[in-house]
Coordinates of C-alpha atoms in Angstrom, one line a residue:
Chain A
X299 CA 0.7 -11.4 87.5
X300 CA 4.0 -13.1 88.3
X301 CA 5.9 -13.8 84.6
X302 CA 9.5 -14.9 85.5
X303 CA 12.0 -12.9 83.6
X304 CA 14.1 -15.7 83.4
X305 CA 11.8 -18.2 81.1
X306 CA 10.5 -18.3 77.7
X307 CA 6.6 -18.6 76.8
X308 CA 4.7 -20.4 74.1
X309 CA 0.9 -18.9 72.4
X310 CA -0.6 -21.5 73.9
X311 CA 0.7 -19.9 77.7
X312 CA 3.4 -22.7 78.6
X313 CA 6.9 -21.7 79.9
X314 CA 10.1 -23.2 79.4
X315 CA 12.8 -22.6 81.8
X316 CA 16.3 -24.1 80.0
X317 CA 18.5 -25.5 82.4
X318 CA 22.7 -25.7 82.7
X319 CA 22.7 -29.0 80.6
X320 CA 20.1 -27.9 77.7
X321 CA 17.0 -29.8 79.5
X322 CA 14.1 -27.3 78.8
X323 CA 12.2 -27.7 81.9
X324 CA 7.8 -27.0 81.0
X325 CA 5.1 -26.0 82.9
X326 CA 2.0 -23.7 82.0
X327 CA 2.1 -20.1 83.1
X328 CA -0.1 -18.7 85.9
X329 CA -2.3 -16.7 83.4
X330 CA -3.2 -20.0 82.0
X331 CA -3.6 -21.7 85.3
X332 CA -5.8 -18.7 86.5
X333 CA -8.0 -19.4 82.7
X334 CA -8.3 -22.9 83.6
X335 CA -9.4 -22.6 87.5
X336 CA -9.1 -26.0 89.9
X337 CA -6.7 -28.4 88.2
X338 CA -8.0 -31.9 88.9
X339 CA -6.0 -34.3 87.1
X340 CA -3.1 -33.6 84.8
X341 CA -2.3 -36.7 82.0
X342 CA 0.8 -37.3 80.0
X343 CA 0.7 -39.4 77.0
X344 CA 4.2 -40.5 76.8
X345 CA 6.9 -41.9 78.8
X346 CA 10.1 -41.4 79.7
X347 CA 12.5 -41.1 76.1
X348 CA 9.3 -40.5 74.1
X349 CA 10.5 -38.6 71.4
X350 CA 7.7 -35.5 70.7
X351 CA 7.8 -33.0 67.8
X352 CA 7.3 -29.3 68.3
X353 CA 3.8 -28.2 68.7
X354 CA 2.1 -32.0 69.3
X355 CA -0.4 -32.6 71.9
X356 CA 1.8 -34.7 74.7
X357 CA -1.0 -34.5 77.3
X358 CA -4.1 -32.8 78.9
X359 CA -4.9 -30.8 81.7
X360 CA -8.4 -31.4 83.3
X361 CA -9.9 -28.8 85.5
X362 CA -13.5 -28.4 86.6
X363 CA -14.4 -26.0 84.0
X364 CA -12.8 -27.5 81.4
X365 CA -10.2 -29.3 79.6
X366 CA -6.9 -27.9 78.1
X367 CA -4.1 -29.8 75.8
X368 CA -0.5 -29.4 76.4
X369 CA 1.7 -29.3 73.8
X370 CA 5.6 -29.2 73.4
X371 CA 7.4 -26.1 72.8
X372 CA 10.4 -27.9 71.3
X373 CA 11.0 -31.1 69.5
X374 CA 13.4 -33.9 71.5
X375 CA 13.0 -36.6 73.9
X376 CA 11.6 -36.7 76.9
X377 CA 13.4 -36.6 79.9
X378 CA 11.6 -36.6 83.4
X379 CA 8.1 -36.1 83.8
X380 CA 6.4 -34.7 87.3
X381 CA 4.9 -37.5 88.7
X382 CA 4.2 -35.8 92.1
X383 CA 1.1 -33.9 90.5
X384 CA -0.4 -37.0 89.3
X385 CA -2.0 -36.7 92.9
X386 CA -1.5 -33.2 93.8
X387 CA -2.9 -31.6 90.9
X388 CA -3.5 -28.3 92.8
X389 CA 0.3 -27.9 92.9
X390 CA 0.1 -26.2 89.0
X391 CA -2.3 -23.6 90.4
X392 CA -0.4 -22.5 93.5
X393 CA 2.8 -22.8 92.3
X394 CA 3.2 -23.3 88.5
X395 CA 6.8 -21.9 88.3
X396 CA 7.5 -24.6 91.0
X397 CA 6.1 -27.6 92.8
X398 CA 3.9 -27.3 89.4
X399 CA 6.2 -28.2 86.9
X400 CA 4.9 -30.7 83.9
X401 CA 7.6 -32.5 82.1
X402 CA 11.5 -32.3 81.2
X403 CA 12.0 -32.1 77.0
X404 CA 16.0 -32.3 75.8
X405 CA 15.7 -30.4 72.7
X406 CA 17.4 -32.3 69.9
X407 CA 16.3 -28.6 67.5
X408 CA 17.9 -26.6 70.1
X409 CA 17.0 -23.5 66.9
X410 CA 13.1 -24.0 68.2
X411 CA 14.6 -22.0 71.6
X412 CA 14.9 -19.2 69.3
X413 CA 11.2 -19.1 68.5
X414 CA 9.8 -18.9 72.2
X415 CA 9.0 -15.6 73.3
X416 CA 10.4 -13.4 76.3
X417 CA 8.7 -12.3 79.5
X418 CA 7.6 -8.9 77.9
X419 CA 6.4 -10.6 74.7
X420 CA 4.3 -12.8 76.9
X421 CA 3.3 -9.9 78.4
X422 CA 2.2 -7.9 75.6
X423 CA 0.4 -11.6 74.6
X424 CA -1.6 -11.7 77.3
X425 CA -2.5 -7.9 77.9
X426 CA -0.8 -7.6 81.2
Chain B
X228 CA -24.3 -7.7 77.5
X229 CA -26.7 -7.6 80.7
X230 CA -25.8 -6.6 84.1
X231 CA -27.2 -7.4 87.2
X232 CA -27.5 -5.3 90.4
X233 CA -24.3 -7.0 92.1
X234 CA -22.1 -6.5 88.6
X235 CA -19.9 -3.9 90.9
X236 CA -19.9 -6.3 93.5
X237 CA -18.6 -9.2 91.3
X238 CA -15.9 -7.5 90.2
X239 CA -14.9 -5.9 93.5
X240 CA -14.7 -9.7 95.2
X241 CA -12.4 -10.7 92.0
X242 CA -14.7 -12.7 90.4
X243 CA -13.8 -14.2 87.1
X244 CA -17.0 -12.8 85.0
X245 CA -18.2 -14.8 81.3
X246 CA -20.8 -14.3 79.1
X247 CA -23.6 -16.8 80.3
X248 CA -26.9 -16.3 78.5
X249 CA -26.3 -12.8 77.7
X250 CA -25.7 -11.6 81.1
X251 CA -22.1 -11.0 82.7
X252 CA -21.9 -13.6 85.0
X253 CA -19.6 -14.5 87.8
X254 CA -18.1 -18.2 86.7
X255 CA -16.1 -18.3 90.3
X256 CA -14.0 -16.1 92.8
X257 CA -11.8 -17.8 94.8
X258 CA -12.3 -21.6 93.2
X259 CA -15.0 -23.9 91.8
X260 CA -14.0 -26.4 94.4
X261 CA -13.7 -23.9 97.6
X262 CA -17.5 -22.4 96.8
X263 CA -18.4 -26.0 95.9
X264 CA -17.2 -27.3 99.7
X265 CA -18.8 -23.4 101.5
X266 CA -22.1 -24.4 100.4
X267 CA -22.0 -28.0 101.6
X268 CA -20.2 -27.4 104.9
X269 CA -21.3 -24.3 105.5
X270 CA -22.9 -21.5 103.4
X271 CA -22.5 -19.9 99.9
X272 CA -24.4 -17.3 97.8
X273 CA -25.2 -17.0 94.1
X274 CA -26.4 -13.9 92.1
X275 CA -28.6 -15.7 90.0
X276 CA -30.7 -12.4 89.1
X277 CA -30.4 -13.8 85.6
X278 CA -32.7 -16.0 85.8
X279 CA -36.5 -14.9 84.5
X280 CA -39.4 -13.9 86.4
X281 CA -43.2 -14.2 85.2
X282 CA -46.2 -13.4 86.8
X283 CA -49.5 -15.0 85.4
X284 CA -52.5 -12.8 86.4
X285 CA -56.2 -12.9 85.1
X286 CA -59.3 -15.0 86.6
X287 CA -57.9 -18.0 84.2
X288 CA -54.5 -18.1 85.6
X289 CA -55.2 -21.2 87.0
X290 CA -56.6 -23.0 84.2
X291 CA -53.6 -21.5 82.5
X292 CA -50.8 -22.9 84.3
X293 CA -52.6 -25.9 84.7
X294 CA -52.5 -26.7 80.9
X295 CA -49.3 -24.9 80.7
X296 CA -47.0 -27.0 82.3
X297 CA -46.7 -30.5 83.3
X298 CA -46.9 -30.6 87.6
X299 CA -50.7 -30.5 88.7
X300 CA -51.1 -27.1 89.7
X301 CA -54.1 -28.3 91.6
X302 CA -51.7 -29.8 94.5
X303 CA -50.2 -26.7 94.7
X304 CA -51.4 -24.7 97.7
X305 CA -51.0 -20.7 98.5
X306 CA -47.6 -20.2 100.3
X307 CA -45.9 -23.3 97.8
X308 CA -43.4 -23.6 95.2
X309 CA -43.9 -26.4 92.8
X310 CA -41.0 -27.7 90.3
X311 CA -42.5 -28.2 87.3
X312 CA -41.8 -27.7 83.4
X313 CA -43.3 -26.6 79.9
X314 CA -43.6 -29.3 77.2
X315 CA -44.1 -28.4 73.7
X316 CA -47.1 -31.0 71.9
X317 CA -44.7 -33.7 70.8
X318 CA -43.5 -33.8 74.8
X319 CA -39.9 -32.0 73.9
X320 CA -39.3 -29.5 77.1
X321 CA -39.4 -25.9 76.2
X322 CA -38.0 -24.7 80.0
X323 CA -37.7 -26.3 83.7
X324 CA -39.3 -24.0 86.0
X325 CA -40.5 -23.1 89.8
X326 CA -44.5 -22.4 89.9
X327 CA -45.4 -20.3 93.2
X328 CA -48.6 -20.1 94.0
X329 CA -49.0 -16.2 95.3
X330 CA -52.3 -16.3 95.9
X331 CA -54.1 -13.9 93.7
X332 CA -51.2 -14.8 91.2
X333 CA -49.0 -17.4 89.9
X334 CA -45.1 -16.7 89.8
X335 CA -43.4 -18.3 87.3
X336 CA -39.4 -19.0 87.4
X337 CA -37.4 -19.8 84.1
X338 CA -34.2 -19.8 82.7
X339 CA -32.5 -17.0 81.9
X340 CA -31.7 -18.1 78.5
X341 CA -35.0 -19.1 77.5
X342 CA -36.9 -16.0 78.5
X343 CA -37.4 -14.6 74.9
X344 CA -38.5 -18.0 73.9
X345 CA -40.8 -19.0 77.0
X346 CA -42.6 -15.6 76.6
X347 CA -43.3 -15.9 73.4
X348 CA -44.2 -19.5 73.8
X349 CA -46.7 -18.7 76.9
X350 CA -48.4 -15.8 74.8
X351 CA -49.1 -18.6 71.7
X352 CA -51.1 -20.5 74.4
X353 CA -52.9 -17.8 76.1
X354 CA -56.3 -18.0 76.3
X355 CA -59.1 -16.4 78.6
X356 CA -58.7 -13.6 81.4
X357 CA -54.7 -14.4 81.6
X358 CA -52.5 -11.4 82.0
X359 CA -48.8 -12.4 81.3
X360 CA -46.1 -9.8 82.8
X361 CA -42.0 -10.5 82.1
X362 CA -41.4 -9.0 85.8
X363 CA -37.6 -10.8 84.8
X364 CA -35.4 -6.7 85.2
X365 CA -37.1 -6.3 88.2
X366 CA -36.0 -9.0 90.3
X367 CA -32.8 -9.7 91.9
X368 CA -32.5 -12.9 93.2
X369 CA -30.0 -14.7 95.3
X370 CA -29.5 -17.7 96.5
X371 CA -28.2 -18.3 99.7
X372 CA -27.8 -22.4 100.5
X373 CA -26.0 -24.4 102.8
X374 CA -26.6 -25.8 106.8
X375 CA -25.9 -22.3 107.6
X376 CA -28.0 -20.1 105.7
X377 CA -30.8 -20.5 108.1
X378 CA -28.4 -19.4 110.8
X379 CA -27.1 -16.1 108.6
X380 CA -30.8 -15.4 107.3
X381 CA -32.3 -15.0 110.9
X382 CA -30.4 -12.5 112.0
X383 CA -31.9 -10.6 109.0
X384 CA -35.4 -10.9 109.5
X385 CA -38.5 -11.3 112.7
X386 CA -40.0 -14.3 110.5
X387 CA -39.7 -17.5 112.2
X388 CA -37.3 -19.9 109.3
X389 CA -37.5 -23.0 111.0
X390 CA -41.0 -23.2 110.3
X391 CA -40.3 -23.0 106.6
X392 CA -41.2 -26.3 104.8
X393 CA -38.9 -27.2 102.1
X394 CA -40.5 -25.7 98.9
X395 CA -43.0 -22.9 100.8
X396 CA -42.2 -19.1 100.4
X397 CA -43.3 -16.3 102.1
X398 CA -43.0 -12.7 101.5
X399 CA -41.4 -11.1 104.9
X400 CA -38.9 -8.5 105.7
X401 CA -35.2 -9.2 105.4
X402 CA -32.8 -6.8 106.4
X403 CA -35.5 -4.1 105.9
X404 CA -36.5 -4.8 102.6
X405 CA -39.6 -6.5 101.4
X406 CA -38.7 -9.7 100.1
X407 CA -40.4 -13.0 98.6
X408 CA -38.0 -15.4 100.6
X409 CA -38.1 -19.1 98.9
X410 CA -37.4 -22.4 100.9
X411 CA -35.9 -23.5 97.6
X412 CA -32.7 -23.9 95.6
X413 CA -30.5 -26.1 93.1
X414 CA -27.5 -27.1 95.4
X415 CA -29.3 -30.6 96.9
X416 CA -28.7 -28.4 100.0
X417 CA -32.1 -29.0 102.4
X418 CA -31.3 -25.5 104.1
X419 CA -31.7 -23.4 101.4
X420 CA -33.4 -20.3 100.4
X421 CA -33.7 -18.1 97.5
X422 CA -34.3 -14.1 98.2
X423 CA -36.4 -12.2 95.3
X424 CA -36.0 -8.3 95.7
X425 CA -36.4 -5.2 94.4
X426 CA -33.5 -5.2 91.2
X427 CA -32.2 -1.6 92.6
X428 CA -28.4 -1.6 92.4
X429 CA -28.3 0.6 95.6
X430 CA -30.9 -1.9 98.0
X431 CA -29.5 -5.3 95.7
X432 CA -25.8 -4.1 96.9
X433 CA -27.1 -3.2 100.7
X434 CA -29.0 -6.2 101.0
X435 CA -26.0 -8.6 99.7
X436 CA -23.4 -6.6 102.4
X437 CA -25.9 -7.5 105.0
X438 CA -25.7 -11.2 104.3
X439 CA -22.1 -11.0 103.9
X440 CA -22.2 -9.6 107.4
X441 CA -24.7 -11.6 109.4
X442 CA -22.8 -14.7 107.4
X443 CA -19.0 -13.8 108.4
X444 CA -19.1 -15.9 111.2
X445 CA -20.1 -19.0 109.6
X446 CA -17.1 -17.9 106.9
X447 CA -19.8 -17.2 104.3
X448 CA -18.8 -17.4 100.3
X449 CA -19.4 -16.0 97.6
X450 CA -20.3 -18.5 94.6
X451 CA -19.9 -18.8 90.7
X452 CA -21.7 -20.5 88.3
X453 CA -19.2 -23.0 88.1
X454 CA -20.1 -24.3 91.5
X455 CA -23.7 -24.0 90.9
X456 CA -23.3 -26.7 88.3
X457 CA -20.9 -28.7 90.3
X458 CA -23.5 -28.9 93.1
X459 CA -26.5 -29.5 91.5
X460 CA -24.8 -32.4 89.4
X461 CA -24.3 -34.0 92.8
X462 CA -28.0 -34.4 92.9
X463 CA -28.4 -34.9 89.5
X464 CA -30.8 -32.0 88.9
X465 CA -31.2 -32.2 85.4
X466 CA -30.2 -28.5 83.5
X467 CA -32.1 -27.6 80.6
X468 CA -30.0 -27.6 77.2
X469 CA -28.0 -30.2 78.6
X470 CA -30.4 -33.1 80.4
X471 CA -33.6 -32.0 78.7
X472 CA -33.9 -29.9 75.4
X473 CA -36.6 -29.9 73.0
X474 CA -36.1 -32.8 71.5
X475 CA -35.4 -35.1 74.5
X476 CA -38.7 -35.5 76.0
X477 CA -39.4 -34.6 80.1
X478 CA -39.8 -38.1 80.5
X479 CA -36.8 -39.3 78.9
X480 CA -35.1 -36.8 81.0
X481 CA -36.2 -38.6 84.0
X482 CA -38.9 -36.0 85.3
X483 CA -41.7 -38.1 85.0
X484 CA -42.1 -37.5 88.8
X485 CA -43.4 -33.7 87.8
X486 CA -45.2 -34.7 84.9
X487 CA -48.8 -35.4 85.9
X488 CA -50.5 -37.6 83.3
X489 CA -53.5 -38.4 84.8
X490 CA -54.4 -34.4 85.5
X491 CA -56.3 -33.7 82.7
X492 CA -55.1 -32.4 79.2
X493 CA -52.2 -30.3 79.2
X494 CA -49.3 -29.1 76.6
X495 CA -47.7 -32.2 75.4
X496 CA -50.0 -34.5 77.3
X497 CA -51.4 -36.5 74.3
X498 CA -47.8 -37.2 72.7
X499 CA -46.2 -38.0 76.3
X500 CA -49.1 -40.7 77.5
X501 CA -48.5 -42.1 74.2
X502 CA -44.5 -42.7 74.6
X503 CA -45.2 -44.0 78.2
X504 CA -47.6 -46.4 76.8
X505 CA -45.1 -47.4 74.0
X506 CA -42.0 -47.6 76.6
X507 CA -39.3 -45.4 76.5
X508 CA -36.4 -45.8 73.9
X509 CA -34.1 -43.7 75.7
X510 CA -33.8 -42.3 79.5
X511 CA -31.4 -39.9 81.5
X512 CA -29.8 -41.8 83.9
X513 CA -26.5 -41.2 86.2
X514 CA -23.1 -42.9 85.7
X515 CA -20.1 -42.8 87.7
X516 CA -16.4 -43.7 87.0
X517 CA -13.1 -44.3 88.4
X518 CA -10.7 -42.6 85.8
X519 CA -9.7 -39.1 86.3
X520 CA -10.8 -38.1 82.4
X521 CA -13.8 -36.0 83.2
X522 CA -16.8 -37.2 80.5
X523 CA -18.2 -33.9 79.3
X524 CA -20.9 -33.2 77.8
X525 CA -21.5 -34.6 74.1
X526 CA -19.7 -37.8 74.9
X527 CA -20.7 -40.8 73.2
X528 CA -21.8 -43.7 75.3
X529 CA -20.8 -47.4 74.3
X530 CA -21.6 -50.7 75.1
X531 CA -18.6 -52.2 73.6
X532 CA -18.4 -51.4 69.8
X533 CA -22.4 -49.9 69.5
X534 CA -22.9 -46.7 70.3
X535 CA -25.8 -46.3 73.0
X536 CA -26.0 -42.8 74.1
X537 CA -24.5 -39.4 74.6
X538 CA -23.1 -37.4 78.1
X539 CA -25.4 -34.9 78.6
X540 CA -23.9 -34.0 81.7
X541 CA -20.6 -34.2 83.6
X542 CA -17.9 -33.7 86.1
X543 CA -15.7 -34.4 88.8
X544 CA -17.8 -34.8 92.9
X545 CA -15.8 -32.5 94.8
X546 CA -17.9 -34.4 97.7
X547 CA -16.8 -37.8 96.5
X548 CA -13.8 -37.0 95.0
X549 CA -14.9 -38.9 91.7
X550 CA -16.2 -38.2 88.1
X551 CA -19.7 -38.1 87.9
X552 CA -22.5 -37.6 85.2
X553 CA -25.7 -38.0 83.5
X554 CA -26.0 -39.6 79.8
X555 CA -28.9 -40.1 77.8
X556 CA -29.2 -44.0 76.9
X557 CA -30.9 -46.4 75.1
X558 CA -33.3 -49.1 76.9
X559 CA -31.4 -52.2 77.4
X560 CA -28.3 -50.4 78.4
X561 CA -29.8 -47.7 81.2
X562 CA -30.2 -50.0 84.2
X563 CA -28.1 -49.4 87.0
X564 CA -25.2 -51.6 87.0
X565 CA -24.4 -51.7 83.1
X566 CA -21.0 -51.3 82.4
X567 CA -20.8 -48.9 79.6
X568 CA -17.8 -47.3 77.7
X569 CA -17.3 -43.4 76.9
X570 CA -15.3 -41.8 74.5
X571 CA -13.8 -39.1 76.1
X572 CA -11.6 -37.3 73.4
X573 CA -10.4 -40.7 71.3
X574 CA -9.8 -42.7 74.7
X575 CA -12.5 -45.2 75.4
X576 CA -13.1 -45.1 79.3
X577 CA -15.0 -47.8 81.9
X578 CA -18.2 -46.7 83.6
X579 CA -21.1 -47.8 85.1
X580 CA -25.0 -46.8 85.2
X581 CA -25.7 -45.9 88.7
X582 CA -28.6 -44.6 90.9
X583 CA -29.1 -41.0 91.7
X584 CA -28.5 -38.9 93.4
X585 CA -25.1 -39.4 93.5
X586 CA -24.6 -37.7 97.8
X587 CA -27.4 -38.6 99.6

């Protein structure tokens, strides 16, 4: 199972890759993406400069077996959000590091960082 | 937790296994949506051993069935299988089933969760020279559906398949194994068939690599159960515990078409012929959608601010590349063409009642 060194990871199997300017960049991990099966539609609940508090439900994921919330690792504003899988859903399960990407958070708590977990934690989370 | 003869296989091919009715199940191997698209373009198969096997013997077994369950088992010749289902008295549906007539015995095919209770419900309404045998561990069972599986099949066996009708069986020899081969399935697929064999792990495993093989040049798939339900949604096949339980009645779940009124007395007859007669309050009917939420089961159904029904069933048509579903609803609002509203998790979505089933 591919878990990047180079992100962090939430319980609820999201990553958060932190760029040069302090964006933290979210996506769900390919564990969860392998859970979920065929993503069919993937809906955001906010817009652009939303602000969203750590842990709250900003969207959902649909796939054919079920449904799953997404919920932000950090508390901030919302930056950019990946339009391109509004009709490409499948994007998240081929490449969720990648093409799969969900939305663009500026932390405005940059101490929730410290809370998200390594690569090994993750690891150890999900057994692999 | 049950296994079933291909358990090894399952897991060999990667298939992502869940708890479904006790058994281990395979829910999907490659994707819901990939098996979903072998089955209608080409061909897919299904371990659905799970499911329970009954055989009704005894010089009464007629008379048995016949007030058993709601088809008319007197239109049901040798050599045919006959959808049917059991109704407790007050009309509620205790199990869907298949009814093959075998001649000097009646097969009966149920639901792998309702087994324990369908036994037990068939031995409270024995009567007569009726034998009751739960055959259910000694059957494996596959289903093997697409426009393909004919193809894949014959290579298998000397028996003609062509001449198969939809819903006959016959019990032949199929990659040198006795076999009760079914013209049946639960995919809307009109080339279908469902193989019943011996449950041996060794002749299950050599049967399924001889499908696998006679099949690899049609690109032949393994399916889940997530596909199963994807496809028979399609055709709005209703599924027991979601479409029809016992308290929403066969009729109400839109199986009046195997429910014989007229046949003679029967579990449940008395209580159904008198909700016909009164009109029905309620009725599964199909609805369709062009928002991307997917209305799951346990929905509630509006017609602006009243609440008219519930989702009994739902999901997206990999076929038509729309949600889809099934909703019990109050008369006045179940006709197709009513726009209706559904709650899907706090977000009030458009829909609309529309006729079944949803391919064609």
């Amino acid at each position: 199972m591919n878990i990047p060194e180079d992100l962090k990871y939430t319980k609820d199997h999201e990553w958060v890759r932190i760029d040069s300017d302090g964006v933290a960049e979210i996506g769900i991990t390919e564990y969860a993406q392998g859970e979920l099966g065929d993503i069919i539609y993937v809906g955001i609940e906010y817009s652009i400069d939303g602000d969203v508090a750590k842990g709250e439900e900003i969207g959902t994921i649909e796939a054919v077996k079920t449904v799953a919330q997404i919920y932000s690792p950090v508390t901030g504003k919302i930056q950019d959000i990946n339009i391109d899988v509004n009709d490409s859903p499948n994007d998240i399960n081929t490449d969720p590091y990648g093409k799969g990407w969900l939305v663009k958070i500026t932390p405005t708590k940059p101490e929730d960082l410290n809370e998200l977990m390594d690569a090994n934690a993750y690891k150890a989370l999900i057994g692999s | 937790m049950k296994k079933t003869a291909f358990n090894n296989i399952h897991k060999s091919l990667g298939g992502k296994m869940v708890d479904f009715a006790g058994f281990e199940m395979p829910v999907q191997y490659e994707g819901i949506i990939a098996e979903h698209k072998a089955v209608r373009n080409s061909v897919g198969v299904f371990d659905v051993s799970h499911m329970g096997e009954v055989e009704i013997h005894g010089n009464d077994a007629f008379d048995y069935v016949q007030k058993l369950t709601t088809n008319d088992v007197s239109k049901l010749q040798l050599g045919k299988v006959q959808y049917s289902s059991m109704c407790y008295t007050d009309g509620g549906v205790v199990d869907d089933l298949l009814v093959y007539n075998c001649g000097k015995y009646f097969l009966l095919v149920i639901n792998a969760a309702n087994i324990e209770k369908d036994i037990e419900w068939m031995n409270q309404n024995k009567f007569g020279d009726v034998e009751i045998k739960n055959v259910s561990d000694n059957i494996s069972l596959l289903a093997v559906q697409g426009p393909n599986s004919l193809n894949t099949l014959q290579k298998l066996t000397k028996f003609d398949l062509s001449v198969m009708e939809y819903y006959s069986f016959t019990f032949c020899n199929l990659a040198g194994q006795e076999v009760l081969l079914s013209r049946t399935g639960y995919t809307g697929e009109k080339i279908c068939f469902e193989i019943y064999s011996s449950s041996d792990v060794k002749k299950s495993e050599e049967l399924w690599n001889a499908i696998f093989d006679a099949g690899s040049e049609y690109g032949i798939k393994p399916a889940g159960l997530g596909s199963r339900d994807t496809l028979r949604l399609e055709y709005a096949y209703r599924l027991y515990g979601n479409d029809m339980n016992e308290k929403i009645n066969i009729l109400e779940a839109g199986l009046g078409w195997i429910t014989k009124l007229e046949k003679g007395i029967f579990n449940g007859s008395d209580a159904l012929k008198k909700a016909k007669a009164e009109g029905l309050k309620r009725k599964v009917v199909g609805f369709s959608t062009d928002e991307k939420l997917i209305a799951r089961q346990g929905a509630e159904v509006y017609s602006g601010d009243n609440k008219i029904g519930t989702v009994t069933s739902g999901n997206i048509s990999p076929m038509l590349n729309k949600n889809i579903g099934m909703a019990l609803i109050d008369e006045g609002y179940n006709k197709t063409g009513t726009e209706i509203q559904i709650d899907i998790r706090g977000k009030k979505v458009n829909a609309k009642v529309v006729k079944t089933p949803f391919l064609n």
